[in-house]
PDB file of C-alpha atoms in Angstrom:
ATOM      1  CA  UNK V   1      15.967   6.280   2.526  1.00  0.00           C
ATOM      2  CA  UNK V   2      15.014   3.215   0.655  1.00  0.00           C
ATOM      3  CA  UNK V   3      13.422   3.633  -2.505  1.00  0.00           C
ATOM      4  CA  UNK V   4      11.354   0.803  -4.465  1.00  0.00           C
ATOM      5  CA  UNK V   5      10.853   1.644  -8.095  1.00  0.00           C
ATOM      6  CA  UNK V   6       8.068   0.124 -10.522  1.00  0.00           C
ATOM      7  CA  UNK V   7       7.878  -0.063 -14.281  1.00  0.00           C
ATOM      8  CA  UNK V   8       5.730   0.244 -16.067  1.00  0.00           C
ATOM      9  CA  UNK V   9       3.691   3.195 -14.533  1.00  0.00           C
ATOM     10  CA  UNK V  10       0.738   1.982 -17.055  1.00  0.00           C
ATOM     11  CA  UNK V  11       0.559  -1.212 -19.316  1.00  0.00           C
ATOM     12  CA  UNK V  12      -2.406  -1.794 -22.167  1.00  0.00           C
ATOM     13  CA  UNK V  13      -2.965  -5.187 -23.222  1.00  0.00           C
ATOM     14  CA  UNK V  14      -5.402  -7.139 -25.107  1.00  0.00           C
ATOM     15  CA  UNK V  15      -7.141 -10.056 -23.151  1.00  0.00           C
ATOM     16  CA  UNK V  16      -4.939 -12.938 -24.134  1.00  0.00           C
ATOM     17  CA  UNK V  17      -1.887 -11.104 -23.982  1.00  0.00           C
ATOM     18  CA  UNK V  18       0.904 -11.562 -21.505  1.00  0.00           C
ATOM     19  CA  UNK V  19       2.088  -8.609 -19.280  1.00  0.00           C
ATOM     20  CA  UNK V  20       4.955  -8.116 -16.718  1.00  0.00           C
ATOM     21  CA  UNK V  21       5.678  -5.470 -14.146  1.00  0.00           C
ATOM     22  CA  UNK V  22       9.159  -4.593 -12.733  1.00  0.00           C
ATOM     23  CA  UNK V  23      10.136  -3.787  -9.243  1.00  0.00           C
ATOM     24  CA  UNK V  24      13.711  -2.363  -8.240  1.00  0.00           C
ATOM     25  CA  UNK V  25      15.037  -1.817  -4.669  1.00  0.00           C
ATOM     26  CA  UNK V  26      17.925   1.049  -3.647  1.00  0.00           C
ATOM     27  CA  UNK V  27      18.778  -1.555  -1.237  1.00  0.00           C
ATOM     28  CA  UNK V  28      19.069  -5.343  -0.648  1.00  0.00           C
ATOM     29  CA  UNK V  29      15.627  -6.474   0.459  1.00  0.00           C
ATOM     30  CA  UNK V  30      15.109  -9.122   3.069  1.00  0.00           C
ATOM     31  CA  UNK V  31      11.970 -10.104   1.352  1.00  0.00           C
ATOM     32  CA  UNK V  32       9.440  -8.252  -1.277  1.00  0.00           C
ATOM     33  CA  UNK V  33       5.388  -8.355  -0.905  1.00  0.00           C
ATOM     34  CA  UNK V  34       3.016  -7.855  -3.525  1.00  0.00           C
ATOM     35  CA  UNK V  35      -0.364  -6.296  -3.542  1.00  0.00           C
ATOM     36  CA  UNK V  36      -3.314  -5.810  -6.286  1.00  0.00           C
ATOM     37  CA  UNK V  37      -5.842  -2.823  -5.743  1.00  0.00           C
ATOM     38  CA  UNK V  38      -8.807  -3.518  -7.995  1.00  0.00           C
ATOM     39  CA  UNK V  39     -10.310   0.319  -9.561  1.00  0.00           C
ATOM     40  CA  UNK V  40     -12.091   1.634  -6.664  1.00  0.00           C
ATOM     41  CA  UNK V  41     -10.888  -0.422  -4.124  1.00  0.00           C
ATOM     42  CA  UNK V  42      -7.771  -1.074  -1.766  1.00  0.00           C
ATOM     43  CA  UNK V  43      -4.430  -3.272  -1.940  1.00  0.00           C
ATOM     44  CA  UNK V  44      -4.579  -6.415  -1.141  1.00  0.00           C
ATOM     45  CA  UNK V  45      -2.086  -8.476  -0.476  1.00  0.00           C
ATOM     46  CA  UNK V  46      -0.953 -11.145  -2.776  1.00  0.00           C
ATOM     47  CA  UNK V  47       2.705 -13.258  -1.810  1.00  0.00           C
ATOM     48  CA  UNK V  48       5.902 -12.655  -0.175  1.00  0.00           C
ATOM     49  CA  UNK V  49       9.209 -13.907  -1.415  1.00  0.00           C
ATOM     50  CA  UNK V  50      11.796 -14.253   0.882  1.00  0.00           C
ATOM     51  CA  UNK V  51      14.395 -16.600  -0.939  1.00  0.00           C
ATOM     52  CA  UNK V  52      17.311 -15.552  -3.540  1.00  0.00           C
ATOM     53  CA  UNK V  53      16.005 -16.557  -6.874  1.00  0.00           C
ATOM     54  CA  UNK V  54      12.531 -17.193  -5.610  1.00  0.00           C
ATOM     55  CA  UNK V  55       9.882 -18.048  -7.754  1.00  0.00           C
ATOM     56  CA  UNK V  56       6.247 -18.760  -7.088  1.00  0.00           C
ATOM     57  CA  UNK V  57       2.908 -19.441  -8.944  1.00  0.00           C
ATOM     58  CA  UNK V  58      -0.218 -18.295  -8.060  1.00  0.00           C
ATOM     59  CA  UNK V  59      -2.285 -19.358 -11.489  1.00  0.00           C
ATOM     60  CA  UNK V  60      -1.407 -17.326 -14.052  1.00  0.00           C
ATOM     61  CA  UNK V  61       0.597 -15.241 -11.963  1.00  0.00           C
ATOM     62  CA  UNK V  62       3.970 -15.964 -11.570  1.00  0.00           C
ATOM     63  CA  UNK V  63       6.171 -13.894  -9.003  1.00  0.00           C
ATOM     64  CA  UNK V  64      10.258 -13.629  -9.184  1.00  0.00           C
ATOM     65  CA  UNK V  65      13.051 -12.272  -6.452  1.00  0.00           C
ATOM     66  CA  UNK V  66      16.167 -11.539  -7.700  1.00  0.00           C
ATOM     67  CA  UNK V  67      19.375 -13.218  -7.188  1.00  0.00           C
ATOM     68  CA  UNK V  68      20.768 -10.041  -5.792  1.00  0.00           C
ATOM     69  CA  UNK V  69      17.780  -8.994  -3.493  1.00  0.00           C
ATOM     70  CA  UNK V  70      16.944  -6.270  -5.330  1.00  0.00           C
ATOM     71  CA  UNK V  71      14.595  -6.758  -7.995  1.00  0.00           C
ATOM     72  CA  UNK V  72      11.340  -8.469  -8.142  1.00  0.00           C
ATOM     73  CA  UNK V  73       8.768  -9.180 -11.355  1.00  0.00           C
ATOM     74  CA  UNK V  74       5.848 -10.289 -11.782  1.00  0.00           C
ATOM     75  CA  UNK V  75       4.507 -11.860 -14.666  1.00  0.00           C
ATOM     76  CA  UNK V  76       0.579 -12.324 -15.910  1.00  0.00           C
ATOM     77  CA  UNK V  77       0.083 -15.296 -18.858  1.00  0.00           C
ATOM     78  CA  UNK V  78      -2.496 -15.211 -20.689  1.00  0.00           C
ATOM     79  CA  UNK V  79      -4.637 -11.648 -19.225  1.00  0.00           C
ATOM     80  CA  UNK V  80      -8.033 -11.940 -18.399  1.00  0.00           C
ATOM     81  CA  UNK V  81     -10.265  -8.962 -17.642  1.00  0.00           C
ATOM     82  CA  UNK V  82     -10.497 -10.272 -13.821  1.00  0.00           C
ATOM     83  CA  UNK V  83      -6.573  -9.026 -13.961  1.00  0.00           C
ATOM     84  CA  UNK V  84      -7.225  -5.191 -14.388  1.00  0.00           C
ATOM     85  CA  UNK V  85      -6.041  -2.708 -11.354  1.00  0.00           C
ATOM     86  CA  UNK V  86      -3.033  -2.185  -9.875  1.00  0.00           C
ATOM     87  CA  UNK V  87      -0.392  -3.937  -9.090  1.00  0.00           C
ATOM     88  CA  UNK V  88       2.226  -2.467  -6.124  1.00  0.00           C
ATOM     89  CA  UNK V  89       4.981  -3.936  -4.717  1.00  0.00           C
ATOM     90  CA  UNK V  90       6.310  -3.337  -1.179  1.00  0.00           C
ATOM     91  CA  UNK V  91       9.543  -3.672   0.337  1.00  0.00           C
ATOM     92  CA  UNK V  92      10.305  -3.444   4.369  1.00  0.00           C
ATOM     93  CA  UNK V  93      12.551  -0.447   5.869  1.00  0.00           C
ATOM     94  CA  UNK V  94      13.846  -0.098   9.037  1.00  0.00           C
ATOM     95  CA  UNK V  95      12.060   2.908  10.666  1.00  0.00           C
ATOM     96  CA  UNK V  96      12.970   4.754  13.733  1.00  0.00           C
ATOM     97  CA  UNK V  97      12.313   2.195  16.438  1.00  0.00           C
ATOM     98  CA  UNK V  98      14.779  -0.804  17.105  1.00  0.00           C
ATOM     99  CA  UNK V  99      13.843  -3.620  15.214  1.00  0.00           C
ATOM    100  CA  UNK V 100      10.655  -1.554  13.410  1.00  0.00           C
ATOM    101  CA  UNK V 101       9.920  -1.898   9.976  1.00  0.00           C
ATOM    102  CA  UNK V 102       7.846   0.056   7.280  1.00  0.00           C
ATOM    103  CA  UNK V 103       6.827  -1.052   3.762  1.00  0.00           C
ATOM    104  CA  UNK V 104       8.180   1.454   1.291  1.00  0.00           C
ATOM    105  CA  UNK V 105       5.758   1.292  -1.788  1.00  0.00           C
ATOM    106  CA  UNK V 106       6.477   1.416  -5.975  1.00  0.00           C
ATOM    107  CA  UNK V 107       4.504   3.590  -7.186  1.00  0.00           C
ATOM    108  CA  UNK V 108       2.589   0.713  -8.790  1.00  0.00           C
ATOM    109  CA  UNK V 109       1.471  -0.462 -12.615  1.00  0.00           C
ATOM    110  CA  UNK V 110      -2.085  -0.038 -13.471  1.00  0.00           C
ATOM    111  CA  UNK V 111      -3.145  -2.671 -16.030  1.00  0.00           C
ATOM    112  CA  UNK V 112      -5.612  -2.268 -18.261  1.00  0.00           C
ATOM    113  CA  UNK V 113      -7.437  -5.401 -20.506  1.00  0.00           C
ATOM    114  CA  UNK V 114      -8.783  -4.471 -23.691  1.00  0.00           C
ATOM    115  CA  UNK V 115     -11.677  -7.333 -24.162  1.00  0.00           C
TER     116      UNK V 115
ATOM    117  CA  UNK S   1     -13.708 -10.120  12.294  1.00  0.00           C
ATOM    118  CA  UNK S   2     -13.894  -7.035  10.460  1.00  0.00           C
ATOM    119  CA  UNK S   3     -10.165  -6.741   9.442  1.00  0.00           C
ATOM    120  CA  UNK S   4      -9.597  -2.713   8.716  1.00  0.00           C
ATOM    121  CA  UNK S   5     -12.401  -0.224   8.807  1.00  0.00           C
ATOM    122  CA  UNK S   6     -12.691   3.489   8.031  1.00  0.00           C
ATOM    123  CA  UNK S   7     -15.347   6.131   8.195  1.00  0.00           C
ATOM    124  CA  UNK S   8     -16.505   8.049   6.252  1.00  0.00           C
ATOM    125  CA  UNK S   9     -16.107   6.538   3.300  1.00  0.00           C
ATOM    126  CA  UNK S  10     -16.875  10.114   1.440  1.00  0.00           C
ATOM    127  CA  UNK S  11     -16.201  13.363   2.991  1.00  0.00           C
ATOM    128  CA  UNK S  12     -16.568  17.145   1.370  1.00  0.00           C
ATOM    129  CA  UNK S  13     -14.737  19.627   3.246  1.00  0.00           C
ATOM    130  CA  UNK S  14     -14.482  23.707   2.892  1.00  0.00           C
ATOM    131  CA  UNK S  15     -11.057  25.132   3.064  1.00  0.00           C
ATOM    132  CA  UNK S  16      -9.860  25.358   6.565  1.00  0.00           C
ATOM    133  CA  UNK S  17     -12.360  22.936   7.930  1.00  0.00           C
ATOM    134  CA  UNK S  18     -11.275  20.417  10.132  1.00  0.00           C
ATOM    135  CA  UNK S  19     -12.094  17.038  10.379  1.00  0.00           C
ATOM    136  CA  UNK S  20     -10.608  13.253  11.750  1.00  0.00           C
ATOM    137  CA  UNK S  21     -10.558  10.418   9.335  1.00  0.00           C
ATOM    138  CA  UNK S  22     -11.534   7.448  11.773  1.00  0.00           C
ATOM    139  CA  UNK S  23      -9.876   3.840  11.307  1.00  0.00           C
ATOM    140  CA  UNK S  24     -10.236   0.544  13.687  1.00  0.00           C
ATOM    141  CA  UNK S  25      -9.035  -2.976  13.415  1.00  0.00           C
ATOM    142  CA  UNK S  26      -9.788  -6.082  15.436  1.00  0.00           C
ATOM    143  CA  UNK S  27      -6.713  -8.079  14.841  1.00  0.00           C
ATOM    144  CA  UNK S  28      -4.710  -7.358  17.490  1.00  0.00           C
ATOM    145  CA  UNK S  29      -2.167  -5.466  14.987  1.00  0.00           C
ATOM    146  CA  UNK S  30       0.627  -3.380  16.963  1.00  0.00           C
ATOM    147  CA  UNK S  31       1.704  -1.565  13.615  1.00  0.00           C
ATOM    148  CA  UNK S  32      -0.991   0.808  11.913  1.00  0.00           C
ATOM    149  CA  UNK S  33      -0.281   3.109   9.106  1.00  0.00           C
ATOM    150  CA  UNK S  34      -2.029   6.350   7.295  1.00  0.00           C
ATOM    151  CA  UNK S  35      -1.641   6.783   3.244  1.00  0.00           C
ATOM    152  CA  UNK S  36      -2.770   8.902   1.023  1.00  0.00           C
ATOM    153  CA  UNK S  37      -3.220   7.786  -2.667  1.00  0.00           C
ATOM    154  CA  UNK S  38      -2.767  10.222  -5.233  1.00  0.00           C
ATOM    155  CA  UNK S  39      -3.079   9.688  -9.026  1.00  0.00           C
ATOM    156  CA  UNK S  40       1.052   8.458 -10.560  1.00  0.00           C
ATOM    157  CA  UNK S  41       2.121   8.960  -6.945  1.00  0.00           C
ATOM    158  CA  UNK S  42       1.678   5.041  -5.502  1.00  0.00           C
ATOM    159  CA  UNK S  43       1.002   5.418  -1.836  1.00  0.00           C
ATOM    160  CA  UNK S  44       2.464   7.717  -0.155  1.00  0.00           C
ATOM    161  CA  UNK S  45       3.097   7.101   3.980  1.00  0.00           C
ATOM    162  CA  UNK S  46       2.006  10.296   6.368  1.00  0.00           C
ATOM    163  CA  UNK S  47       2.062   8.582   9.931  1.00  0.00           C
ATOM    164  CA  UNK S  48       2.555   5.234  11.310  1.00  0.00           C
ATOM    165  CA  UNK S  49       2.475   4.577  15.033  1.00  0.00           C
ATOM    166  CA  UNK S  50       4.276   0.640  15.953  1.00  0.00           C
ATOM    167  CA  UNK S  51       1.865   0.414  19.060  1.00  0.00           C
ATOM    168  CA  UNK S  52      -0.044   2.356  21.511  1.00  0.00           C
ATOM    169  CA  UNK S  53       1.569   6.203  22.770  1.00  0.00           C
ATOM    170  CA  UNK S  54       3.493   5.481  19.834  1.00  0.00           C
ATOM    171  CA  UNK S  55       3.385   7.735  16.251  1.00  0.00           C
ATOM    172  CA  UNK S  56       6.164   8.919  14.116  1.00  0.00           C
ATOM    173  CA  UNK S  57       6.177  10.702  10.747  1.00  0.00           C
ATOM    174  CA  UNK S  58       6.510   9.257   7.169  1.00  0.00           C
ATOM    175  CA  UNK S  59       6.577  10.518   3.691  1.00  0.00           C
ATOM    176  CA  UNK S  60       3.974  13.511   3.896  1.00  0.00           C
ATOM    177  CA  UNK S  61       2.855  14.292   7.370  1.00  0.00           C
ATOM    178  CA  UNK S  62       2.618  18.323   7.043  1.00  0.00           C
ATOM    179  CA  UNK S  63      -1.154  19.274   7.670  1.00  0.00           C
ATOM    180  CA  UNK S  64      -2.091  15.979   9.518  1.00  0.00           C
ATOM    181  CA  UNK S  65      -1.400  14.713  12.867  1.00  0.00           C
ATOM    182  CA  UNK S  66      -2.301  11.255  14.732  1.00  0.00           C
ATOM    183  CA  UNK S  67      -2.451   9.429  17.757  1.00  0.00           C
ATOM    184  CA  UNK S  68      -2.779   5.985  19.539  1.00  0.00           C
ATOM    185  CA  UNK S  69      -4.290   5.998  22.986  1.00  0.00           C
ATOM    186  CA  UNK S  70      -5.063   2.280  21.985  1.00  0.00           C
ATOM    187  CA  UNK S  71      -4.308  -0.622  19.894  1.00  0.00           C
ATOM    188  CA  UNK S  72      -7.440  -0.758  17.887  1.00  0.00           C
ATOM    189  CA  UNK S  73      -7.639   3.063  16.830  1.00  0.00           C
ATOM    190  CA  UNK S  74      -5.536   5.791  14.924  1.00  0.00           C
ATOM    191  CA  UNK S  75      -7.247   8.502  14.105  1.00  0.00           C
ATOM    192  CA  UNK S  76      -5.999  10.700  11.230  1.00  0.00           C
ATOM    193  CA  UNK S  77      -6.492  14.723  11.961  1.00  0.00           C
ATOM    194  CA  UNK S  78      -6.589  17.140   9.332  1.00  0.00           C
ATOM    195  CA  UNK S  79      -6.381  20.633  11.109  1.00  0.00           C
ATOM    196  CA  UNK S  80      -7.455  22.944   8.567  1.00  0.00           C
ATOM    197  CA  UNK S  81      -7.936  20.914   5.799  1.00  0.00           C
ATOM    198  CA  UNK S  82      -6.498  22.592   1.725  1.00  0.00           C
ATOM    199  CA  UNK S  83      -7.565  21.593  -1.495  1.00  0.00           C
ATOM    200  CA  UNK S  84      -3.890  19.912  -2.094  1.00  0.00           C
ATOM    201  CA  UNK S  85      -5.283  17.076   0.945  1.00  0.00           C
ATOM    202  CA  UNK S  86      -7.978  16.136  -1.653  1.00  0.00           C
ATOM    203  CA  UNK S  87      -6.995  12.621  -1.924  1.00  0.00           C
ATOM    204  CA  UNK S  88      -7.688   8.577  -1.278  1.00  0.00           C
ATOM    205  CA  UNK S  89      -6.713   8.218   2.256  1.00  0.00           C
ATOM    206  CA  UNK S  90      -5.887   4.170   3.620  1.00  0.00           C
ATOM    207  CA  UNK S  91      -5.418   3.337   7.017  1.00  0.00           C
ATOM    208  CA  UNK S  92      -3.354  -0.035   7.176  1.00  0.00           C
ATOM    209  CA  UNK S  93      -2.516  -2.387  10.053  1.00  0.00           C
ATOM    210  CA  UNK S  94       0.022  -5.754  10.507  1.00  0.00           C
ATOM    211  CA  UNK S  95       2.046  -7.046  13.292  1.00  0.00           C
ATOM    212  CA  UNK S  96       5.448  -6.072  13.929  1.00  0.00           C
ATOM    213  CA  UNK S  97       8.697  -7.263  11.609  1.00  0.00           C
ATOM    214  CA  UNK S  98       9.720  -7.523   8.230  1.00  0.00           C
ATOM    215  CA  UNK S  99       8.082  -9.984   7.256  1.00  0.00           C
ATOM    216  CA  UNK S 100       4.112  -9.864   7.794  1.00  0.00           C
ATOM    217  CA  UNK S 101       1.602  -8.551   5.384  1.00  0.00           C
ATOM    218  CA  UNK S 102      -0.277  -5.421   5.342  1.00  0.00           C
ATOM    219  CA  UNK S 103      -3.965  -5.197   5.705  1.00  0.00           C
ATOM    220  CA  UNK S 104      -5.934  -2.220   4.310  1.00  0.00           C
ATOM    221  CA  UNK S 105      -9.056  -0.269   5.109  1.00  0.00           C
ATOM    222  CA  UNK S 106     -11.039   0.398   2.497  1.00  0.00           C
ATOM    223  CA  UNK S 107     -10.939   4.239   2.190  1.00  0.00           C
ATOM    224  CA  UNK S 108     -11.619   7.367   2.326  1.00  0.00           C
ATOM    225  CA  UNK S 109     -12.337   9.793  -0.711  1.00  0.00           C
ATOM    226  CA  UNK S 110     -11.687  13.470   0.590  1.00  0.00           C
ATOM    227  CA  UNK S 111     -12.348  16.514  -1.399  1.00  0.00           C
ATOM    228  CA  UNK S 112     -11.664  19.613  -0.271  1.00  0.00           C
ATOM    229  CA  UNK S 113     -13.167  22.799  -1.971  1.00  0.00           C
TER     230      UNK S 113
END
């Protein structure tokens, strides 16, 4: 089956600091979700891309999709403690059903914001 | 509305105790997922069902089962529960299709002794 990879599994940076994470698909993606879990809580979702060559802004946070389908960053400037947790992103596979769909995690980066 | 909700949010279990991991949303939803979330191991699918009468397997189901006599609820089953099911547990929900967003509970936190 499909499999989504993230890098980093862990990133350390000092408020201020910028900080990336990497997403890679198996497969061409018709579109890639992101989702932040704060410590001790649950993902929630932030954006979809859809497009080739997407990019968005939310803030500080700036979200690409690759040309190809298959890759997807995101991108922090300027870290603020309000940025720690995790940061997963989530790509649709066809399951069993016609026409049904599952999101296939990465395994996620945790971020961590040294005040 | 109330979006996702679990209960408990904390549960202790014995070895071989069994027990069902509640979860309920209000949104209509026709999809509804179980994870479990495991430290380095991302979230990990064990059952999704894509409406009601409707469950299939994911990534981990062995020890748990489900089902979905209705859209609202999908109850998660542990039959005799082993300290290797100590985890985060999330229920999830979103409509059908590639495209639509997940929304999560907010949890369980099983340990099993």
């Amino acid at each position: 089956g499909q499999q989504v990879m993230q890098i980093p599994q862990y990133q350390h940076v000092q408020e201020g600091e910028d900080f990336t994470t990497y997403c890679n698909s198996s497969t061409t993606l018709s579109n890639i979700q992101w989702y932040k879990q704060r410590p001790g809580g649950h993902p929630v979702f932030l954006i979809q891309l859809v497009k080739s060559g997407e990019v968005k802004k939310q803030k500080r946070l700036t979200f690409q999709f690759g040309e190809a389908k298959k890759n997807s960053s995101l991108h922090i400037t300027a870290t603020q403690t309000t940025d720690v947790g995790t940061y997963f992103c989530a790509g649709p596979e066809s399951s069993s059903g016609a026409g049904s769909y599952q999101l296939t995690f990465g395994k996620g980066t945790k971020l961590s914001v040294i005040p | 509305n109330a979006g996702v909700t679990q209960t408990p949010k904390f549960q202790v279990l014995k070895t071989g105790q069994s027990m069902t991991l509640q979860c309920a949303q209000d949104m209509n939803h026709e999809y509804m997922s179980w994870y479990r979330q495991d430290p380095g191991m991302g979230l990990r699918l064990i059952h999704y069902s894509v409406g009601a009468g409707i469950t299939d397997q994911g990534e981990v189901p062995n020890g748990y089962n489900v089902s979905r006599s209705t859209t609202e609820d999908f109850p998660l089953r542990l039959l005799s529960a082993a300290p290797s099911q100590t985890s985060v547990y999330f229920c999830a929900s979103r409509r059908p299709g590639q495209y639509n967003e997940q929304f999560f509970g907010p949890g369980t936190r099983l340990t099993v002794l």
